[in-house]
Coordinates of C-alpha atoms in Angstrom, one line a residue:
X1 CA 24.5 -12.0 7.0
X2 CA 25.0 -11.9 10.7
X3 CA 21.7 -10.7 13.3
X4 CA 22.2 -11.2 16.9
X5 CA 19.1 -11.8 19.0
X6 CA 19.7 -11.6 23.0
X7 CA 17.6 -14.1 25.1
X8 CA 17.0 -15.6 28.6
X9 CA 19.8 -18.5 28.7
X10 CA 17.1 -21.1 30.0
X11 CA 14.4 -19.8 27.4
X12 CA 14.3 -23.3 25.1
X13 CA 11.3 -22.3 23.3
X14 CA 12.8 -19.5 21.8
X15 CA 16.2 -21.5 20.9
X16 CA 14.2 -24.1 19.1
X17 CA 12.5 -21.0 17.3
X18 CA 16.3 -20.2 16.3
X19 CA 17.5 -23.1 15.3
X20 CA 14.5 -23.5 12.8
X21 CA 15.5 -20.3 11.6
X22 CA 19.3 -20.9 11.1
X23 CA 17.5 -24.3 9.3
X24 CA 15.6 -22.4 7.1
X25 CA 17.9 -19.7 5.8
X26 CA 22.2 -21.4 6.6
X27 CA 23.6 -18.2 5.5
X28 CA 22.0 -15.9 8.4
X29 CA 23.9 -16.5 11.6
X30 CA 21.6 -15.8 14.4
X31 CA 23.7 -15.2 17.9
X32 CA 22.3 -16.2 21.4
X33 CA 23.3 -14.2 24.0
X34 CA 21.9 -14.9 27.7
X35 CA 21.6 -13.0 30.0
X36 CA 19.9 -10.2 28.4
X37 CA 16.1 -9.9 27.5
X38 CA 14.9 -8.0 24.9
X39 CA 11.6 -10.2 24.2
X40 CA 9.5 -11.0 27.3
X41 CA 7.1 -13.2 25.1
X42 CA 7.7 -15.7 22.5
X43 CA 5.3 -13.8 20.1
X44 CA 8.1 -10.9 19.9
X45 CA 10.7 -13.1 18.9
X46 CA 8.3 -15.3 16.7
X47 CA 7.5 -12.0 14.7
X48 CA 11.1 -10.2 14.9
X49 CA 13.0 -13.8 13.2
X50 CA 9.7 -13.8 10.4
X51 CA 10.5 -10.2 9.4
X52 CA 14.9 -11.3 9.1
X53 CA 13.0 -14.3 7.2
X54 CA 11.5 -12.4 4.9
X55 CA 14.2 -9.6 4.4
X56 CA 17.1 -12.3 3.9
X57 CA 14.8 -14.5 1.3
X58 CA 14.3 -11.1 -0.8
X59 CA 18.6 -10.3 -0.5
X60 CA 18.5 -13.9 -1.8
X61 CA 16.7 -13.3 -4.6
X62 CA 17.2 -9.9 -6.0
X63 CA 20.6 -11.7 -7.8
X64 CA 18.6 -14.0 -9.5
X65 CA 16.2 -11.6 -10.3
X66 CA 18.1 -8.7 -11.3
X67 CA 20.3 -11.1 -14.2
X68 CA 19.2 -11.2 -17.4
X69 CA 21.8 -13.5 -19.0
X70 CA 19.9 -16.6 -17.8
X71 CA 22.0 -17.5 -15.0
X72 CA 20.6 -18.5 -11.6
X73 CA 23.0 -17.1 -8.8
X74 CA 22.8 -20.0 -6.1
X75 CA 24.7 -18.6 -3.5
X76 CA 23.6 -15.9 -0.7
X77 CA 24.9 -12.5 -2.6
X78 CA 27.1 -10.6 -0.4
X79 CA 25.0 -7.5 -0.6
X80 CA 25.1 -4.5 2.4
X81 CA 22.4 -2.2 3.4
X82 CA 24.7 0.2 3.3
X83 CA 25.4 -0.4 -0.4
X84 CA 21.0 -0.4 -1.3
X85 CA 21.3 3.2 0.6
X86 CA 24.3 4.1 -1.4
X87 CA 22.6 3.1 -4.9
X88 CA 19.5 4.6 -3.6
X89 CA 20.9 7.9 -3.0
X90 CA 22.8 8.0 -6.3
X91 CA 19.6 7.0 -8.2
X92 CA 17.5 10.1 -6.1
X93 CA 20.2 12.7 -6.9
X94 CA 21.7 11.6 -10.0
X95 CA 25.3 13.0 -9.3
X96 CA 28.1 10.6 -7.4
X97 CA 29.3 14.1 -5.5
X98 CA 26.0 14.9 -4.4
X99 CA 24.8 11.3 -3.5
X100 CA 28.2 11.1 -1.2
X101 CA 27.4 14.6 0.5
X102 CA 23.8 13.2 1.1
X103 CA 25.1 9.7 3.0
X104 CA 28.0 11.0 4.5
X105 CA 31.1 9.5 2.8
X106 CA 33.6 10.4 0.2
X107 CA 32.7 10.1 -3.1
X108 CA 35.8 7.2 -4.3
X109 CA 34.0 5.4 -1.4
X110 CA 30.5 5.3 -2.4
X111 CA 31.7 4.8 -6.2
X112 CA 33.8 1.8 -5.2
X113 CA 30.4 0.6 -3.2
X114 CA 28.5 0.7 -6.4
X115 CA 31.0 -1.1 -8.2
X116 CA 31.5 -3.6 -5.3
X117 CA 27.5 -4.0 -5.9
X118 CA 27.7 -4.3 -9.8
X119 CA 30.3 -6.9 -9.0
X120 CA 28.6 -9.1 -7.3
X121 CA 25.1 -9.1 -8.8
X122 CA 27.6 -9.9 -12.2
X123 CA 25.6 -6.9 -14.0
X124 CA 26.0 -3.5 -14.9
X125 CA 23.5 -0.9 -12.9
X126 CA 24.6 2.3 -14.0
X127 CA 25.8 4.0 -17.3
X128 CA 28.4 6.5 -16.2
X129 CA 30.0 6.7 -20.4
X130 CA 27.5 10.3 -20.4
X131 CA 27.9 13.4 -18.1
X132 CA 24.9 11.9 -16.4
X133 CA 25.0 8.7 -14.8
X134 CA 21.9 6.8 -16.1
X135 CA 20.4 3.6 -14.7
X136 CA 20.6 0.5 -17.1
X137 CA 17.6 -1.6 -17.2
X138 CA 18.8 -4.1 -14.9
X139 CA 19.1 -0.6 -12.3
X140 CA 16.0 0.3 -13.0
X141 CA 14.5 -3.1 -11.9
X142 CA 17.1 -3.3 -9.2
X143 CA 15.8 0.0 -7.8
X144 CA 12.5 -1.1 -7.1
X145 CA 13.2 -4.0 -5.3
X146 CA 16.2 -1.7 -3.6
X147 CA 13.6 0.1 -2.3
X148 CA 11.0 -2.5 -1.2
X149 CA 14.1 -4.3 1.1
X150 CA 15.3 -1.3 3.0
X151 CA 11.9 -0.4 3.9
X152 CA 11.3 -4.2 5.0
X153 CA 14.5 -4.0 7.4
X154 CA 14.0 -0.3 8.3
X155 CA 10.9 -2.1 9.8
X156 CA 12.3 -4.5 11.7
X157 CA 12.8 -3.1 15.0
X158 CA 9.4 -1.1 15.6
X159 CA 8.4 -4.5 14.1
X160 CA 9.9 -6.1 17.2
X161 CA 8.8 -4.1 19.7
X162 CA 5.1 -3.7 18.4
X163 CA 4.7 -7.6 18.3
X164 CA 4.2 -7.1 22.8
X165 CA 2.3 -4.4 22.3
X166 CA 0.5 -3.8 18.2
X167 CA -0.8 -1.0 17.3
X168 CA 1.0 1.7 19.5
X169 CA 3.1 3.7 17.3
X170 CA 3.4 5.0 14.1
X171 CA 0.7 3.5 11.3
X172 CA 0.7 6.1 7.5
X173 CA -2.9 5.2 5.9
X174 CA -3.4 6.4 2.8
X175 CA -7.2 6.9 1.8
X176 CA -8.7 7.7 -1.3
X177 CA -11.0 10.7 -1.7
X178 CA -14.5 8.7 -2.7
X179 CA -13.9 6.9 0.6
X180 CA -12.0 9.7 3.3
X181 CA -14.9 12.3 4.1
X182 CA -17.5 9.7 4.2
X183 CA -16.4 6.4 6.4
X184 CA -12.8 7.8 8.3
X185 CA -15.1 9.9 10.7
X186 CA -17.7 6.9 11.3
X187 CA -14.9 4.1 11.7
X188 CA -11.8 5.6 13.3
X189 CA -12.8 6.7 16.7
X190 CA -13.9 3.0 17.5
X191 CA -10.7 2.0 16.6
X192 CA -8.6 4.6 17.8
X193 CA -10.2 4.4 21.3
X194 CA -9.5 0.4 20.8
X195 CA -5.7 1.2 20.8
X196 CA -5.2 5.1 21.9
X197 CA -1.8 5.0 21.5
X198 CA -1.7 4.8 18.1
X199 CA -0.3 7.6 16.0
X200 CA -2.4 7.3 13.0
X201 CA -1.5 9.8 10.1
X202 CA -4.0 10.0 7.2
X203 CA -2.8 11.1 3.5
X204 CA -5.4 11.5 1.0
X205 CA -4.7 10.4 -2.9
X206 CA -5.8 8.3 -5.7
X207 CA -5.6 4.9 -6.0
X208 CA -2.4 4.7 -8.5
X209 CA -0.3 7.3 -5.9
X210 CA -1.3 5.5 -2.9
X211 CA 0.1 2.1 -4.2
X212 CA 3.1 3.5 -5.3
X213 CA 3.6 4.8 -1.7
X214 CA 3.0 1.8 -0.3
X215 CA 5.6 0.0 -2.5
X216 CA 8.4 3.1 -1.5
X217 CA 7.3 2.4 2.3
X218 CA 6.6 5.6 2.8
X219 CA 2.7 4.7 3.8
X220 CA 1.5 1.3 5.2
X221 CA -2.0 0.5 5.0
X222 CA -3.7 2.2 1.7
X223 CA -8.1 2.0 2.3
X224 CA -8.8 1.6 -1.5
X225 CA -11.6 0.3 -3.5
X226 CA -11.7 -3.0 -5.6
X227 CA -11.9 -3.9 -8.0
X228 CA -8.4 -2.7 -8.8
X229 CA -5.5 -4.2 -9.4
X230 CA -4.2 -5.5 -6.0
X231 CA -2.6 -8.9 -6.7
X232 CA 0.8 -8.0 -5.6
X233 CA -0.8 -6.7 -2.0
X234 CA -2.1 -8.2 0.7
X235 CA -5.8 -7.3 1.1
X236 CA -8.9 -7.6 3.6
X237 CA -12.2 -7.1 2.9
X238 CA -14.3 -4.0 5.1
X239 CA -16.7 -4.4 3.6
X240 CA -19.5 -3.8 0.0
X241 CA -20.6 -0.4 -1.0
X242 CA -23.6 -0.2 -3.2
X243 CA -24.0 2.1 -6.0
X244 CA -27.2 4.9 -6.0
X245 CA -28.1 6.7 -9.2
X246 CA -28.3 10.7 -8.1
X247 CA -31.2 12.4 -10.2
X248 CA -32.8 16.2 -10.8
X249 CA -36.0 15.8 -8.2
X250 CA -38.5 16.9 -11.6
X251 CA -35.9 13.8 -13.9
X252 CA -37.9 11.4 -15.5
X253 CA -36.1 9.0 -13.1
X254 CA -36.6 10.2 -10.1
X255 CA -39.7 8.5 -8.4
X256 CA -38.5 4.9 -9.4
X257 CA -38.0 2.5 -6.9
X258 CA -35.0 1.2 -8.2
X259 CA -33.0 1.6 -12.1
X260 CA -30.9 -0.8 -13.8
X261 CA -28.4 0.1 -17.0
X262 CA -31.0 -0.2 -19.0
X263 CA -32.6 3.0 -17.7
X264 CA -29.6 4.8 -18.4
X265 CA -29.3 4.8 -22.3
X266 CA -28.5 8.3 -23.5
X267 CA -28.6 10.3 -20.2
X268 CA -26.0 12.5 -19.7
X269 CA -23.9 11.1 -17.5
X270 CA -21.3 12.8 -14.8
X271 CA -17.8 11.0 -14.0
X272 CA -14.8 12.0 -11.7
X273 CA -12.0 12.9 -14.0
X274 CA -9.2 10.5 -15.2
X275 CA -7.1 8.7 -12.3
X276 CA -10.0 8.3 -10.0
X277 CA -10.7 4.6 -9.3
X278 CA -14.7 5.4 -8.8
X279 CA -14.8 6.8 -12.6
X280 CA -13.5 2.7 -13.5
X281 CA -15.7 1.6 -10.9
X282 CA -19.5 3.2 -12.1
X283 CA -18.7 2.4 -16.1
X284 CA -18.5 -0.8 -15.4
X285 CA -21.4 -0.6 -13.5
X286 CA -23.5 1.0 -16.0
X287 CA -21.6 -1.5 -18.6
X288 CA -20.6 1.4 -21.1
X289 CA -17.6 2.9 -22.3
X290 CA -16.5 6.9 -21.5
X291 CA -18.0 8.0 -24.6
X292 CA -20.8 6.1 -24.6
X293 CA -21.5 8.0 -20.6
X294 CA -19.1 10.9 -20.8
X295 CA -21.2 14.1 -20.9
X296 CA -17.7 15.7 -20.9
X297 CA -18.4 17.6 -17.4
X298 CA -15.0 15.8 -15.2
X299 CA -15.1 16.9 -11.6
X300 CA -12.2 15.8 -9.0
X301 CA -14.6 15.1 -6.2
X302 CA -18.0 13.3 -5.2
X303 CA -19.3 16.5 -3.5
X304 CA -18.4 18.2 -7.3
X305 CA -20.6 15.7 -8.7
X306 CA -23.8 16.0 -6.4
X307 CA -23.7 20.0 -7.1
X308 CA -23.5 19.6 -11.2
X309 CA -26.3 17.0 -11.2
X310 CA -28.3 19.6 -8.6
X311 CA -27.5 22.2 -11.7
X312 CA -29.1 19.6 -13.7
X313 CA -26.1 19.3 -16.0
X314 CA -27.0 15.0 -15.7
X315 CA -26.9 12.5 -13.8
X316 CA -24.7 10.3 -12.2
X317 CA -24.3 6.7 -9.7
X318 CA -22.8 7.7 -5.9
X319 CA -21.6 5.1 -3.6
X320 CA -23.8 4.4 -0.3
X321 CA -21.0 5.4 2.0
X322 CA -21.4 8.5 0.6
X323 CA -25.2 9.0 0.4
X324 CA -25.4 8.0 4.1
X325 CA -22.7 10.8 5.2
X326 CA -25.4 12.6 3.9
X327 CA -23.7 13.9 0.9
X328 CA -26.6 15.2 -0.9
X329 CA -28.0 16.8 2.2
X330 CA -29.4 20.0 1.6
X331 CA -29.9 19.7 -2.3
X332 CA -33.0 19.0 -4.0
X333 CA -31.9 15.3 -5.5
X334 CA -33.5 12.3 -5.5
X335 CA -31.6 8.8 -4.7
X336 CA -32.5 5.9 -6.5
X337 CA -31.2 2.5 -5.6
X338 CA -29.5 0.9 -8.9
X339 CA -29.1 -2.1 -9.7
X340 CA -27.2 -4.5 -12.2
X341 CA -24.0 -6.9 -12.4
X342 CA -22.1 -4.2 -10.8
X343 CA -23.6 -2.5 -8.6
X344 CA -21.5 -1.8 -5.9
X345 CA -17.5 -1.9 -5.2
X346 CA -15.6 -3.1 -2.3
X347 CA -13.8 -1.1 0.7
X348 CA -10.3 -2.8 1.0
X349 CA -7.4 -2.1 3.2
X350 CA -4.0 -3.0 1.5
X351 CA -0.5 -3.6 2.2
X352 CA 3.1 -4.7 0.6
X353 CA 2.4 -8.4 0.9
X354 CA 5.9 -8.8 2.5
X355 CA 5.3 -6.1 5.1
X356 CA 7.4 -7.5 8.0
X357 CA 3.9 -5.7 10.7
X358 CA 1.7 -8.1 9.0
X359 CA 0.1 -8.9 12.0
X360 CA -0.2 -5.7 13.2
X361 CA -2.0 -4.4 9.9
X362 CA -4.6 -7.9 10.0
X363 CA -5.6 -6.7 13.5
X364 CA -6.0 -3.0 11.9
X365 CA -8.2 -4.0 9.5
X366 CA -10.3 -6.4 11.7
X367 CA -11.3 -3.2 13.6
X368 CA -12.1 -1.3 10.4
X369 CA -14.0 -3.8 9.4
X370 CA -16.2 -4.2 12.6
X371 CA -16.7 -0.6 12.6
X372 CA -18.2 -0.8 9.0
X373 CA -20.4 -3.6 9.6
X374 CA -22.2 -1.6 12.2
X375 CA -23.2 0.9 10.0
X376 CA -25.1 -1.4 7.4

């Protein structure tokens, strides 16, 4: 694998930075060129050869990786980028004709591409016996990590140039809706007048859909709660959000001080349907299973919730972030703070633990996370 990076002939900082590379990883070939500049600080460069670093290490090991005979490949695998967008595309349409038509070539030349692949992991990707290719199970797990390695090197060169200047392009967030409505219009314009030439795009979704994206590399940051299942992210604190149990105004309840689980035995109790990470998050809280708590009413948002328990169909626990965007506002509920093991879950921002704008999303987060501390 061959990257040429240009710098300043009399730059010896950033040759040194080279040569430590070309130590680390023999098989890249890194090329300096003088006379042409395209990093003015050593920063740039620093965070460019990281993001090759990172990108070769994962070609190096999807051969190991994707065998299942037991062998260890030692040597560098002669894999393209060309050939992960060629399997790619054949894996998104299904059809050889149509996955040529979609990259542009002939389809004897991306078959002979995917073969040339097959060859040299020393496995079989793809079952073409049927009318219908089908992926094998070394494919499938070949796909996913496919995926996560074009995304890394279709990153590199924003990457690059953000290192001078972070946080003045393109950042996806994904948000989840128990979190969106409440905090993104109390934390964002802080941060967004910290770096105002950001483009920040927003996509709302569950926890489960938002990760996925992230993995694909088609968001970058996910703001999520935890816990969750996050070990194969990257993730930063924003900070805790306390649980509040939402009562009737004439519920037994609702002039208490405080409530713990305890108090909760056989009410009737209101969850966000299946998929939503705050349904996990308040039965644990309230240490019961769903049909020890499940009145059987499911609603797909916290603003669903607040009017059924303002029916007086039961009751149910709402997160702080929440309560203080005044979600109940104009109801006649009463908030009581709760309290327990549980009692509150965390605001987390997320990312692919290999993501080559690592930097970029640490100083992201460290303005999110001011922004939240200021409202407690």
């Amino acid at each position: 694998m061959e990257v040429e990076t240009r710098l300043h002939a009399s730059d010896f900082e950033r040759r040194k930075l080279i040569a430590n590379t070309e130590h680390l990883i023999p098989t890249c070939k890194l090329n300096c060129c003088a006379e042409i500049s395209e990093f003015s600080e050593i920063s740039a460069c620093e965070s460019f050869i990281v993001g090759i670093v990172t990108s070769v290490k994962a070609i190096k090991a999807i051969k190991t990786i994707v065998k299942n005979d037991g062998t260890q490949g030692l040597n560098m695998p002669n894999i393209s980028v060309r050939q992960l967008h060629y399997f790619l595309a054949l894996v998104q349409v299904g059809s050889f004709s149509r996955a040529a038509d979609m990259v542009g070539v002939t389809q004897s030349t991306l078959s002979a591409a995917i073969q040339t692949l097959e060859a040299e992991l020393g496995v079989k990707l793809i079952d073409r016996s049927g009318r219908r290719m089908q992926l094998l199970p070394a494919g499938e797990d070949f796909m996913a990590r496919a995926r996560n390695i074009v995304a890394l090197i279709e990153e590199l060169p924003e990457h690059a140039r953000q290192a001078e200047r972070p946080l003045t392009t393109r950042l996806r967030m994904g948000v989840i809706p128990s979190i969106a409505p409440f905090l993104l219009p109390k934390v964002l314009p802080a941060t967004t007048c910290a770096f105002p030439e950001l483009q920040l795009t927003v996509r709302e979704g569950i926890t489960r859909s938002l990760l996925d994206s992230l993995r694909s590399g088609s968001l970058d940051v996910a703001l999520v709660a935890h816990p969750y299942d996050l070990d194969e992210f990257e993730m930063v604190e924003l900070g805790q959000d306390p649980f509040f149990l939402a009562v009737s105004r004439d519920h037994a309840l609702a002039n208490r001080d405080r409530v713990d689980a305890s108090d909760l035995r056989d009410q009737p109790f209101l969850l966000l349907e299946t998929g939503h990470c705050l349904r996990e998050h308040v039965m644990a809280a309230i240490g019961s299973k769903p049909t020890q708590t499940d009145s059987g009413v499911h609603a797909t948002s916290i603003m669903t919730l607040v009017q059924l328990v303002d029916f007086g169909m039961g009751v149910t626990l709402l997160p702080e972030v929440a309560v203080k965007a005044g979600v109940t506002r104009g109801t006649n509920l009463s908030i009581v703070r709760y309290e327990g093991q549980n009692n509150f879950r965390s605001l987390v921002l997320v990312w692919r633990a290999n993501a080559a704008r690592r930097s970029e999303f640490q100083l992201f987060a460290s303005h999110l996370r001011s922004s939240c501390m200021k409202l407690t």
